[in-house]
XYZ file of C-alpha atoms in Angstrom:
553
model
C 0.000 0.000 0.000
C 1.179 3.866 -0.257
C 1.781 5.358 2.906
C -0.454 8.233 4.179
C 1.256 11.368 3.002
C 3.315 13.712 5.680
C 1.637 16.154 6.810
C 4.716 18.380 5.931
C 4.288 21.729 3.879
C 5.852 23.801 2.108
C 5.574 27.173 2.288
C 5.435 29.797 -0.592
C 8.037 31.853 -1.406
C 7.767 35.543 -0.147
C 4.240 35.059 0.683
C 3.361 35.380 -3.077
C -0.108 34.773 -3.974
C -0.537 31.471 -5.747
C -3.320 31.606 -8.811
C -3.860 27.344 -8.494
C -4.631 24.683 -5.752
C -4.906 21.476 -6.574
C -5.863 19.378 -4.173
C -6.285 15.061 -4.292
C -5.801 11.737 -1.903
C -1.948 12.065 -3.041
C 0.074 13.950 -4.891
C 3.328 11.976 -5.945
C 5.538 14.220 -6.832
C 7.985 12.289 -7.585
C 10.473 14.427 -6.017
C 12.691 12.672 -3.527
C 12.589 16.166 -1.079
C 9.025 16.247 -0.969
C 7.813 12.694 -1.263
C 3.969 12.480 -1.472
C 1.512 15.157 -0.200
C -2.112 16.080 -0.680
C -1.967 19.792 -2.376
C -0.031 21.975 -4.679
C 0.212 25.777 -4.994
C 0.891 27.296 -8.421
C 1.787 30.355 -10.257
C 2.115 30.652 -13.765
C 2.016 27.711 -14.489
C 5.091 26.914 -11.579
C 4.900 25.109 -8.707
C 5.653 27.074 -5.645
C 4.596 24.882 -2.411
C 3.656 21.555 -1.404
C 2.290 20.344 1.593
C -1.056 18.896 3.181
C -4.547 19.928 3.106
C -4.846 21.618 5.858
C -2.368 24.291 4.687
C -4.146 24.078 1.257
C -6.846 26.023 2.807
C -4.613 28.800 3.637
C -3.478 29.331 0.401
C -6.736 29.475 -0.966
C -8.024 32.583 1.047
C -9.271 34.939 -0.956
C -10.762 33.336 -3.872
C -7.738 31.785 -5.307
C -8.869 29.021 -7.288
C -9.066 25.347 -6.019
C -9.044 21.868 -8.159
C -10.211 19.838 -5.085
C -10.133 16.485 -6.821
C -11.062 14.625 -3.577
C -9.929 10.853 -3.832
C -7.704 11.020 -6.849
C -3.894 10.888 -7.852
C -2.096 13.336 -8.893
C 0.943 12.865 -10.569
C 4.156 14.603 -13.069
C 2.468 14.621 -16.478
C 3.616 11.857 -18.130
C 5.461 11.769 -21.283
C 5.705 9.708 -24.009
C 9.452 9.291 -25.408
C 8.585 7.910 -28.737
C 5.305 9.188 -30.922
C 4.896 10.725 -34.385
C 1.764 12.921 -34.428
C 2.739 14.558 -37.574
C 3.758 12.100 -39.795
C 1.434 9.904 -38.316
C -1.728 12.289 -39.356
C -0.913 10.704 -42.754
C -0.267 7.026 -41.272
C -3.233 6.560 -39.280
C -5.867 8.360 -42.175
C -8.604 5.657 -43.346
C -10.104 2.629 -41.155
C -8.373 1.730 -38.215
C -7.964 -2.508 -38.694
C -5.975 -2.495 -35.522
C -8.634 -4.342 -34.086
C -8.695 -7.096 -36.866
C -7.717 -10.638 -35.665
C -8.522 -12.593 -39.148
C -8.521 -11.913 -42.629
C -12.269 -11.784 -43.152
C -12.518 -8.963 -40.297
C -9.975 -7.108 -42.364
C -12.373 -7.976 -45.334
C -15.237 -6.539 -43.952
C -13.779 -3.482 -42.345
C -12.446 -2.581 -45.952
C -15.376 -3.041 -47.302
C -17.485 -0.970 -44.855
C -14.875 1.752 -45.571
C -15.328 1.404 -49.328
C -19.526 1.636 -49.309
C -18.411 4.836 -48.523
C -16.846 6.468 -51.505
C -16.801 6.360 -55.499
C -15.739 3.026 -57.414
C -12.561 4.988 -58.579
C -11.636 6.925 -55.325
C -8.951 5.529 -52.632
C -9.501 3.211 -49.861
C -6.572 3.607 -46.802
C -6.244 1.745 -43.752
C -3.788 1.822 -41.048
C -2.793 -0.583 -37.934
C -2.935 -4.048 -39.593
C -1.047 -7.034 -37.324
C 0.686 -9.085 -40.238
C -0.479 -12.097 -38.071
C -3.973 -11.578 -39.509
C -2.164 -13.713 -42.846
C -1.023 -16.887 -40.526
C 1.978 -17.778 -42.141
C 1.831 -16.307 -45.273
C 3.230 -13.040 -46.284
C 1.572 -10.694 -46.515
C -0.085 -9.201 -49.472
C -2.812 -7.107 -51.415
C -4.838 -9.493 -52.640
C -7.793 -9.043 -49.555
C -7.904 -5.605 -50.809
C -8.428 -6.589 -54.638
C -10.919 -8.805 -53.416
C -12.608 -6.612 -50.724
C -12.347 -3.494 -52.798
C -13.568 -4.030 -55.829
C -10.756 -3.107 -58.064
C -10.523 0.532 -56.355
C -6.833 1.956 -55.618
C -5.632 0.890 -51.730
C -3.105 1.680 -49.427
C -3.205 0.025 -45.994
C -0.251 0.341 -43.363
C 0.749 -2.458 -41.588
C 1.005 -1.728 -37.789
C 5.068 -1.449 -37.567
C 4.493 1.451 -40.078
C 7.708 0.203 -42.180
C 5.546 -1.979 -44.561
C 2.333 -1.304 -46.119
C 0.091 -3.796 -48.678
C -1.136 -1.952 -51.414
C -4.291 -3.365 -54.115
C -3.331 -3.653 -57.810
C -5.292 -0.535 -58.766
C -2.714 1.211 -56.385
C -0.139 -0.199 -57.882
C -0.631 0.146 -61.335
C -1.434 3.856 -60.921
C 2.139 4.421 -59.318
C 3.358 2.197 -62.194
C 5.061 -0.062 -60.407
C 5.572 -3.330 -62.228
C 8.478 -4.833 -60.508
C 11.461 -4.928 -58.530
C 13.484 -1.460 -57.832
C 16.481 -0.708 -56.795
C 16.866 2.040 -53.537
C 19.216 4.047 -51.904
C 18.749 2.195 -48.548
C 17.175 -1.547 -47.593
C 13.326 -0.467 -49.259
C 11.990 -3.524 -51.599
C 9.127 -4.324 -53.670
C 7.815 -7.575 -52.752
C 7.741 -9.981 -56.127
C 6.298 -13.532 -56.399
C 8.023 -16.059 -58.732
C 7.118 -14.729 -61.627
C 8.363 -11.294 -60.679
C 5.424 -9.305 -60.424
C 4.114 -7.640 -57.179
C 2.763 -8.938 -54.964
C 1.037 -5.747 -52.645
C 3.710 -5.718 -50.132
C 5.960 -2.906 -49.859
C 8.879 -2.535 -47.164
C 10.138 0.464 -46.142
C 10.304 4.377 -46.821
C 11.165 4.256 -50.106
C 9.061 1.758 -51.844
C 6.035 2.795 -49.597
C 6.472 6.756 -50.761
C 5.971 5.492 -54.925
C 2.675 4.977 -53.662
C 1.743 7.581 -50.982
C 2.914 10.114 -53.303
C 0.295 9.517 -55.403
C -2.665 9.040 -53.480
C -4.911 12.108 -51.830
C -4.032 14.073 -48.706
C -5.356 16.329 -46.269
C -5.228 20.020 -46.853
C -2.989 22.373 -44.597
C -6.498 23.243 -42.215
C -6.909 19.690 -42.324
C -3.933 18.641 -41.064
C -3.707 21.586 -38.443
C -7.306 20.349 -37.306
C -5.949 16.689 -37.046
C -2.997 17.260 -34.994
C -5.097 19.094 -32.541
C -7.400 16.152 -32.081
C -4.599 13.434 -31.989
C -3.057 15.521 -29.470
C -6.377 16.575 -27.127
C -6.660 12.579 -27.014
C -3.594 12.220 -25.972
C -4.212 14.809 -23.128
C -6.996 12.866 -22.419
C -5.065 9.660 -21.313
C -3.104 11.765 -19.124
C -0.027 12.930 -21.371
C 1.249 16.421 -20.909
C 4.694 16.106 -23.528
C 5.864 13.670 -25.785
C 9.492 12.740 -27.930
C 8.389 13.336 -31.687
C 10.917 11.133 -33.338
C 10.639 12.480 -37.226
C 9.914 15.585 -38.716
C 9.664 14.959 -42.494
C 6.843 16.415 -43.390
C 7.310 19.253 -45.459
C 4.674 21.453 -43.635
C 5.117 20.303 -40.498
C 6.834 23.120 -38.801
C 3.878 25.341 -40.388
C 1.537 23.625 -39.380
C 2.800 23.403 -35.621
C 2.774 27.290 -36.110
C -0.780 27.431 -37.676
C -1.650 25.454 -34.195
C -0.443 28.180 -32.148
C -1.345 31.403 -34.040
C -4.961 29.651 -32.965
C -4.580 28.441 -29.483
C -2.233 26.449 -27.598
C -0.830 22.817 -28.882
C -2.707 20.341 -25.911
C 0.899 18.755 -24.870
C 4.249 19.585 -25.328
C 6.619 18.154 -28.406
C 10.053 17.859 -28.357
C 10.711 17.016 -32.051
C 14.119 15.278 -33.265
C 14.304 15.230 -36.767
C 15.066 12.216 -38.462
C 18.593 12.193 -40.252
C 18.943 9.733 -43.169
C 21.764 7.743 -45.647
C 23.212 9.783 -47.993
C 23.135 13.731 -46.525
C 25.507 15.682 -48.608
C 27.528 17.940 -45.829
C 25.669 20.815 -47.359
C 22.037 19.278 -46.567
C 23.655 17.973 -43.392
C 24.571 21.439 -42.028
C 21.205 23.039 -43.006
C 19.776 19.901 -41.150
C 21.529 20.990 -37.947
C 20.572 24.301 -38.000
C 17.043 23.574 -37.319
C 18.598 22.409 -33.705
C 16.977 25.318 -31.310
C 13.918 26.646 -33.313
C 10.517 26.107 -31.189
C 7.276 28.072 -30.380
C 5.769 28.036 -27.173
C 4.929 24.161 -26.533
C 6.807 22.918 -28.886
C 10.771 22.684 -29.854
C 13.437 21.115 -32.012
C 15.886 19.250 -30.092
C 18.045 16.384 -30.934
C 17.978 13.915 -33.827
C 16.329 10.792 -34.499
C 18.384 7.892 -36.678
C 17.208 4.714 -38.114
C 19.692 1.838 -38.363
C 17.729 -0.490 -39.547
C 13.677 -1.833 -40.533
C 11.761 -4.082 -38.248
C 11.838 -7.799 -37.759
C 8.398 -8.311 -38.800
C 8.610 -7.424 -42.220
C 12.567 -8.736 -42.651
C 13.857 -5.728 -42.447
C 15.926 -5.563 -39.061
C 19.637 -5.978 -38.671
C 20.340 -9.350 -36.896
C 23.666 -11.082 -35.982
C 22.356 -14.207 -37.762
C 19.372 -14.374 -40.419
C 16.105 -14.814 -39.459
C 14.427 -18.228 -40.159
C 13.537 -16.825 -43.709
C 17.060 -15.708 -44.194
C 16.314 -11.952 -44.105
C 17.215 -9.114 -41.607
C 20.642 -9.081 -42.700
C 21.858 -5.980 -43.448
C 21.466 -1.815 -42.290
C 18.913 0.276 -43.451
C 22.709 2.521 -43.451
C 24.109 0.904 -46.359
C 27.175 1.819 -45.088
C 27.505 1.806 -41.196
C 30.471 3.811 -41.371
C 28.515 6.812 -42.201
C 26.328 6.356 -39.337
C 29.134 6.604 -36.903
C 31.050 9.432 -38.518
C 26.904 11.454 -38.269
C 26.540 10.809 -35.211
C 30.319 11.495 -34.190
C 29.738 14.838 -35.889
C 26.107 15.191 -34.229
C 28.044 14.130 -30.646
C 30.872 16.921 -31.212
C 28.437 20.067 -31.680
C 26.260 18.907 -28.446
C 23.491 17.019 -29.812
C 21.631 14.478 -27.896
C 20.405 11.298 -30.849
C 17.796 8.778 -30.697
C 18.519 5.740 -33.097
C 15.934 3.046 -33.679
C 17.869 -0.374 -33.589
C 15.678 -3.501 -33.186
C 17.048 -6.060 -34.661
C 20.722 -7.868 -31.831
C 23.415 -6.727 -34.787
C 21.453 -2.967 -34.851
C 21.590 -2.260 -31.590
C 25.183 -4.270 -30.935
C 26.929 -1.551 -33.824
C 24.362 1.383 -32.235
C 25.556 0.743 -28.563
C 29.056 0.283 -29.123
C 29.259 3.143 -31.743
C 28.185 5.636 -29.169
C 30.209 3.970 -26.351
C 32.900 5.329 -28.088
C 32.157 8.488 -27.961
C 33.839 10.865 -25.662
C 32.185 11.350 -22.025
C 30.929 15.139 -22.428
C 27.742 14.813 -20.710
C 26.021 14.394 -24.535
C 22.872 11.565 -23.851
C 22.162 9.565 -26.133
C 19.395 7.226 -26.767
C 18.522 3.642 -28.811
C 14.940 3.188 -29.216
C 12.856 -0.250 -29.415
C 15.549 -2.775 -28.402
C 13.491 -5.448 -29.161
C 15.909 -8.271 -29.037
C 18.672 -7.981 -26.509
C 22.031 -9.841 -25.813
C 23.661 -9.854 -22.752
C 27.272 -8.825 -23.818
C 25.511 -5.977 -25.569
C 23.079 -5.038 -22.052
C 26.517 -4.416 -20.324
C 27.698 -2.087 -22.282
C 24.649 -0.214 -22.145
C 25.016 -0.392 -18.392
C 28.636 1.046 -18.361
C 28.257 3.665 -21.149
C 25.161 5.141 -19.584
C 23.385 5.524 -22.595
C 19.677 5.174 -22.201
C 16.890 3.088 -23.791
C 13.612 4.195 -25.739
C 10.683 1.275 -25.337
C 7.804 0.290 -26.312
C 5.633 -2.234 -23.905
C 2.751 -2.421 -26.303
C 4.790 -3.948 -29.182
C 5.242 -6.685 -26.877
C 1.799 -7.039 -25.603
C 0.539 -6.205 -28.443
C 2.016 -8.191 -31.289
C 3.747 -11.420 -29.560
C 2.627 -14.037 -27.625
C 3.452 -16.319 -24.903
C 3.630 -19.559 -27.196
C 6.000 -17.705 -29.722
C 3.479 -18.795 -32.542
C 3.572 -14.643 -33.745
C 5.287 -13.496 -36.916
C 7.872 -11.458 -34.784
C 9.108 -14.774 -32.312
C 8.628 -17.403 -35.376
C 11.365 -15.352 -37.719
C 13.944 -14.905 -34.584
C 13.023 -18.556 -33.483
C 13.066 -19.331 -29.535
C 16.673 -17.937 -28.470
C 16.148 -14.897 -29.693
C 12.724 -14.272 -29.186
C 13.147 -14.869 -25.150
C 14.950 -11.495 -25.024
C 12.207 -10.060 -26.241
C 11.576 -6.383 -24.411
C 14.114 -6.702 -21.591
C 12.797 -3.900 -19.304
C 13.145 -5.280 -15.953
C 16.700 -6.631 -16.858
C 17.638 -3.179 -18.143
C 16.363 -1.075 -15.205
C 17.941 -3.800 -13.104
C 21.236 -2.961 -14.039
C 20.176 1.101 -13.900
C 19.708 1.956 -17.144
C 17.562 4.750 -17.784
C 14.427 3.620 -19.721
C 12.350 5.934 -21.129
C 8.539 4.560 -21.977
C 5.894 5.384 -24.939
C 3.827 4.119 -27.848
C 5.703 4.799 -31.022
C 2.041 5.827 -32.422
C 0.100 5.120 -34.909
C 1.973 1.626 -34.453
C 0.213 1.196 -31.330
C -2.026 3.044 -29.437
C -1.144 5.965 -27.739
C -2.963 5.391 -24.178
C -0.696 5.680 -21.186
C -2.967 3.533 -18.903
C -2.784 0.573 -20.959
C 1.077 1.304 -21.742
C 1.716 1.559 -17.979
C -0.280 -1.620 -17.287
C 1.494 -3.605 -20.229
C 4.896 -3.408 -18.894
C 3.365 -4.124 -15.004
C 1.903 -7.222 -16.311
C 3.380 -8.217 -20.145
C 0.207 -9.073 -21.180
C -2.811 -6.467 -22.720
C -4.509 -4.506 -19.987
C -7.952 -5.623 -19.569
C -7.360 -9.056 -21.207
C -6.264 -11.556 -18.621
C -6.967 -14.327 -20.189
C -4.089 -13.788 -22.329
C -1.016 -14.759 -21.069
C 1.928 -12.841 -20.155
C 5.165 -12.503 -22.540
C 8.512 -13.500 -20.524
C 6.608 -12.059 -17.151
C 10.386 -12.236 -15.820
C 10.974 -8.527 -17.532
C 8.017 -7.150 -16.081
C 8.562 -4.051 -13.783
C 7.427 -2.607 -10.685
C 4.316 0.124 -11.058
C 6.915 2.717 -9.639
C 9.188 1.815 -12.249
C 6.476 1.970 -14.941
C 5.307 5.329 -13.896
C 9.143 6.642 -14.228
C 9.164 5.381 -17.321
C 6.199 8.142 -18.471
C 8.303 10.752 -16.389
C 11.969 10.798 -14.412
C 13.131 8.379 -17.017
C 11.757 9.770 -19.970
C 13.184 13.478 -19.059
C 16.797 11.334 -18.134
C 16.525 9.589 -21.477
C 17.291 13.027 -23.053
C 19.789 14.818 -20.638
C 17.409 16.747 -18.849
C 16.252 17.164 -15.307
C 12.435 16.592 -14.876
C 8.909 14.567 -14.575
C 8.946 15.807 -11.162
C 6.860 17.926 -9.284
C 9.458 19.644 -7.321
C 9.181 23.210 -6.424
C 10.091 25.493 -9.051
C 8.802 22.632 -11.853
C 6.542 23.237 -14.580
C 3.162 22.864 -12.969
C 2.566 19.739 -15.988
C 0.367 17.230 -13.809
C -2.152 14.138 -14.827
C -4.705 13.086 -12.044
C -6.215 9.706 -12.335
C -9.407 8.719 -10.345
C -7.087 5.320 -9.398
C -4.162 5.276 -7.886
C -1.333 4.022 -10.683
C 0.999 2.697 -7.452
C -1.727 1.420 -5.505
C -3.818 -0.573 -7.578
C -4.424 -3.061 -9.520
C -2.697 -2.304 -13.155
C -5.969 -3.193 -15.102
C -8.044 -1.566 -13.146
C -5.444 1.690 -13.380
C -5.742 1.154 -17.097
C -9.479 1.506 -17.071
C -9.305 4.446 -15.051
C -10.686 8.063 -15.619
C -8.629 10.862 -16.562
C -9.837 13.680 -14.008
C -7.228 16.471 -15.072
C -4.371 17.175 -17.333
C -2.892 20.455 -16.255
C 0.085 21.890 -18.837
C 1.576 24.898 -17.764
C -0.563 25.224 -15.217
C -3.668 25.268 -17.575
C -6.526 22.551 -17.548
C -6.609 20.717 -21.153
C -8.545 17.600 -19.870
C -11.043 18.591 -16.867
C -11.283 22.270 -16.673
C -15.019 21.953 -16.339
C -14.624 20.409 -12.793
C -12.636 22.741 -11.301
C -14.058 24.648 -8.318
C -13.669 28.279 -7.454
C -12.759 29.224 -3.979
């Protein structure tokens, strides 16, 4: 159980006036000074004192206004160290088959989606588990035969493969295999022609080039609504881990010539193969531009693809004799960018899945000179333990994702992801609890649109390794499951550690950034946490979720 909070306060400094209570059950602040109260005082948008109830009530003389949220938790907004909102406004467009556990859902969804337009207009869908085609690969022929011959473009749930109909693909003229500056491949069948399946940037962009977007209102409308639903499961900031959209910095602007953004972005651009030093410098000077929620900061790199679709980088083949190679054609170039990115101060994320990807990612930056630079590998799906120690020892931190586990593996190993490592490999699948065991700093999210964004579930998934709210389902390697405390850092200490920076706190002096949850995320049980309300999502100080329920003094 959590112990009863002191009675302790804090008092504010030189009497000023504070403009916010909040009051609840608890307040975890996270903070190891002030350990857990019952209220917080704040002015604009700062914290400035902590303490019990009773000296709540004197800072709320004299109609100050009070958030009483009687038997909730409060806690640091949490954080999510891995999402793409912008680039995922295009992803996640069209039905959502995440849902889809057969082929003939996916049928049927499709074709509910297609009743709804012209016989020559496109179809998209977004979220589809590859698992859905058993042990075949898969391909576009359930949309040719859901569709009715209409163009289709439907993402596959890693967002690094996509199926495509043969209206789609004819339209893009594509009518074979291509070559590409990095690991991208049209999918062929014996006789050479295509099959639907598409893997990676590249050969996915032939055909979302060509098919219709959203306008610029559109788009700023979207983002608004992806990120007010985020608010809504309790997340006050999150890593944005691309920014190759085009528009993307106007349309962050467009946002906030209109209002505020809902949460916070911290947006690393994503630096790819084959940057002349010209287009590399320009890339860097984007480091430092921001607007009032939102800022660019650091750099997101891709090593290599995902094992689900062949793509990884693995110290052996997989059982279909692909995830061989780097998405970096060249891994030398990767370690003299991020050398160069390490020299002029810049923190980097790279995505590494795949043992040999995050073996050349980990050792490449423990390398690097000590200068107080952190850097970051997200996913580490599969992990070796030669390559965990030097994680431990280099202190560089780790980016994951306790969905993809839940989410897309199972116990048995009968998925797509554990059948192409086979059994060794998949049982280091997600090694959380071994990595915070030996202190590294693990920073938690979703990685949407591959899965969803909801903190509750996320926090619940890596508590129990299996999908919140399902316990019939059994748990993946329950051995690398963590402690709610440590699940909870992972949304906030953890995730502002994973980038250098000191935060997800609710010190004094902090940004007053604060979730409160009608249940208790340390004292409760995790499925029951993940079915929880959202009663308040303060940013800056300023209700997004539950401003209707606050009460003036």
């Amino acid at each position: 159980m959590t112990p009863a909070p002191e009675q302790h306060s804090t008092t504010i400094s030189g009497g000023t006036r504070p403009d916010l209570v909040v009051v609840a059950r608890v307040v975890h602040t996270l903070d190891p000074e002030l350990g857990d109260v019952e209220a917080l005082a704040i002015r604009d948008g700062v914290v400035v004192a902590a303490g019990g109830r009773d000296v709540a009530e004197t800072w709320a003389d004299g109609g100050v206004r009070v958030i009483d949220l009687g038997d909730a938790a409060v806690t640091p907004g949490l954080v999510d160290a891995h999402l793409h909102p912008i680039s995922g406004l295009e992803l996640a467009r069209g039905v959502d088959l995440s849902g889809c556990e057969d082929l003939d859902a996916v049928a049927v969804a499709l074709a509910e989606a297609a009743a709804g337009v012209g016989a020559d207009d496109w179809v998209s869908g977004w979220g589809l588990d590859p698992n859905v085609f058993g042990t075949t690969e898969p391909h576009g022929g359930v949309l040719d035969d859901a569709l009715g011959g209409r163009p289709a473009f439907v993402m596959l749930f890693d967002a690094h493969s996509a199926i495509v109909s043969r209206a789609a693909l004819n339209r893009a003229g594509i009518a074979g295999e291509r070559e590409f500056s990095d690991a991208s491949r049209i999918v062929v069948d014996a006789s050479g022609s295509p099959t639907g399946l598409l893997l990676e940037n590249e050969a996915m962009r032939l055909v979302e080039s060509i098919k219709p977007t959203e306008s610029f209102d559109e788009r700023v409308a979207h983002l608004v609504a992806v990120l007010e639903g985020m608010a809504g499961t309790g997340i006050t900031a999150g890593h944005v881990m691309d920014m190759h959209d085009d528009d993307a910095i106007a349309v962050l602007e467009a946002v906030e010539a209109r209002g505020e953004l809902p949460i916070r972005l911290r947006i690393s651009p994503m630096c790819v193969p084959g940057m002349t030093d010209v287009e590399f410098d320009a890339f860097v000077s984007l480091q430092g531009r921001r607007g009032r929620r939102w800022a660019i900061e650091g750099v997101k790199l891709m090593i290599d693809g995902t094992i689900d679709n062949g793509t990884a980088w693995l110290r052996e083949p997989d059982t279909r004799g692909e995830s061989t190679a780097s998405l970096w054609l060249d891994p030398a170039e990767y370690a003299g960018r991020v050398a160069e990115l390490h020299d002029r101060g810049i923190p980097t994320a790279t995505h590494a899945i795949g043992d040999k990807a995050i073996e050349v990612v980990v050792r490449t930056l423990a390398a690097l000179p000590r200068t107080g630079v952190q850097h970051r590998v997200e996913h580490v799906e599969t992990l070796p333990d030669d390559v965990l120690a030097v994680f431990a020892e280099a202190g560089i931190a780790a980016s994951m994702q306790p969905t993809h586990c839940t989410h897309y593996t199972r116990a048995d190993q009968t998925d797509n992801w554990s059948v192409r490592l086979g059994p060794e490999r998949a049982d280091r699948a997600w090694r959380i609890g071994d990595l915070r065991a030996a202190g590294v700093t693990v920073a938690l999210g979703s990685d949407w649109p591959v899965a969803p964004y909801d903190a509750r579930a996320s926090i619940a998934d890596a508590i129990l390794r299996r999908p919140a709210l399902k316990p019939h389902v059994a748990p993946v390697l329950p051995d690398q499951a963590v402690s709610a405390l440590q699940a909870l850092e992972g949304y906030t200490t953890h995730a502002f550690a994973s980038i250098g920076a000191v935060g997800g706190t609710l010190a004094i002096g902090a940004p007053a950034d604060l979730t409160a949850f009608a249940v208790d995320p340390l004292d409760s049980d995790p499925d029951d946490f993940a079915a929880s309300a959202v009663l308040l999502t303060l940013v800056d100080g300023v209700p997004v979720i539950g401003a209707d329920e606050r009460v003036d003094a």
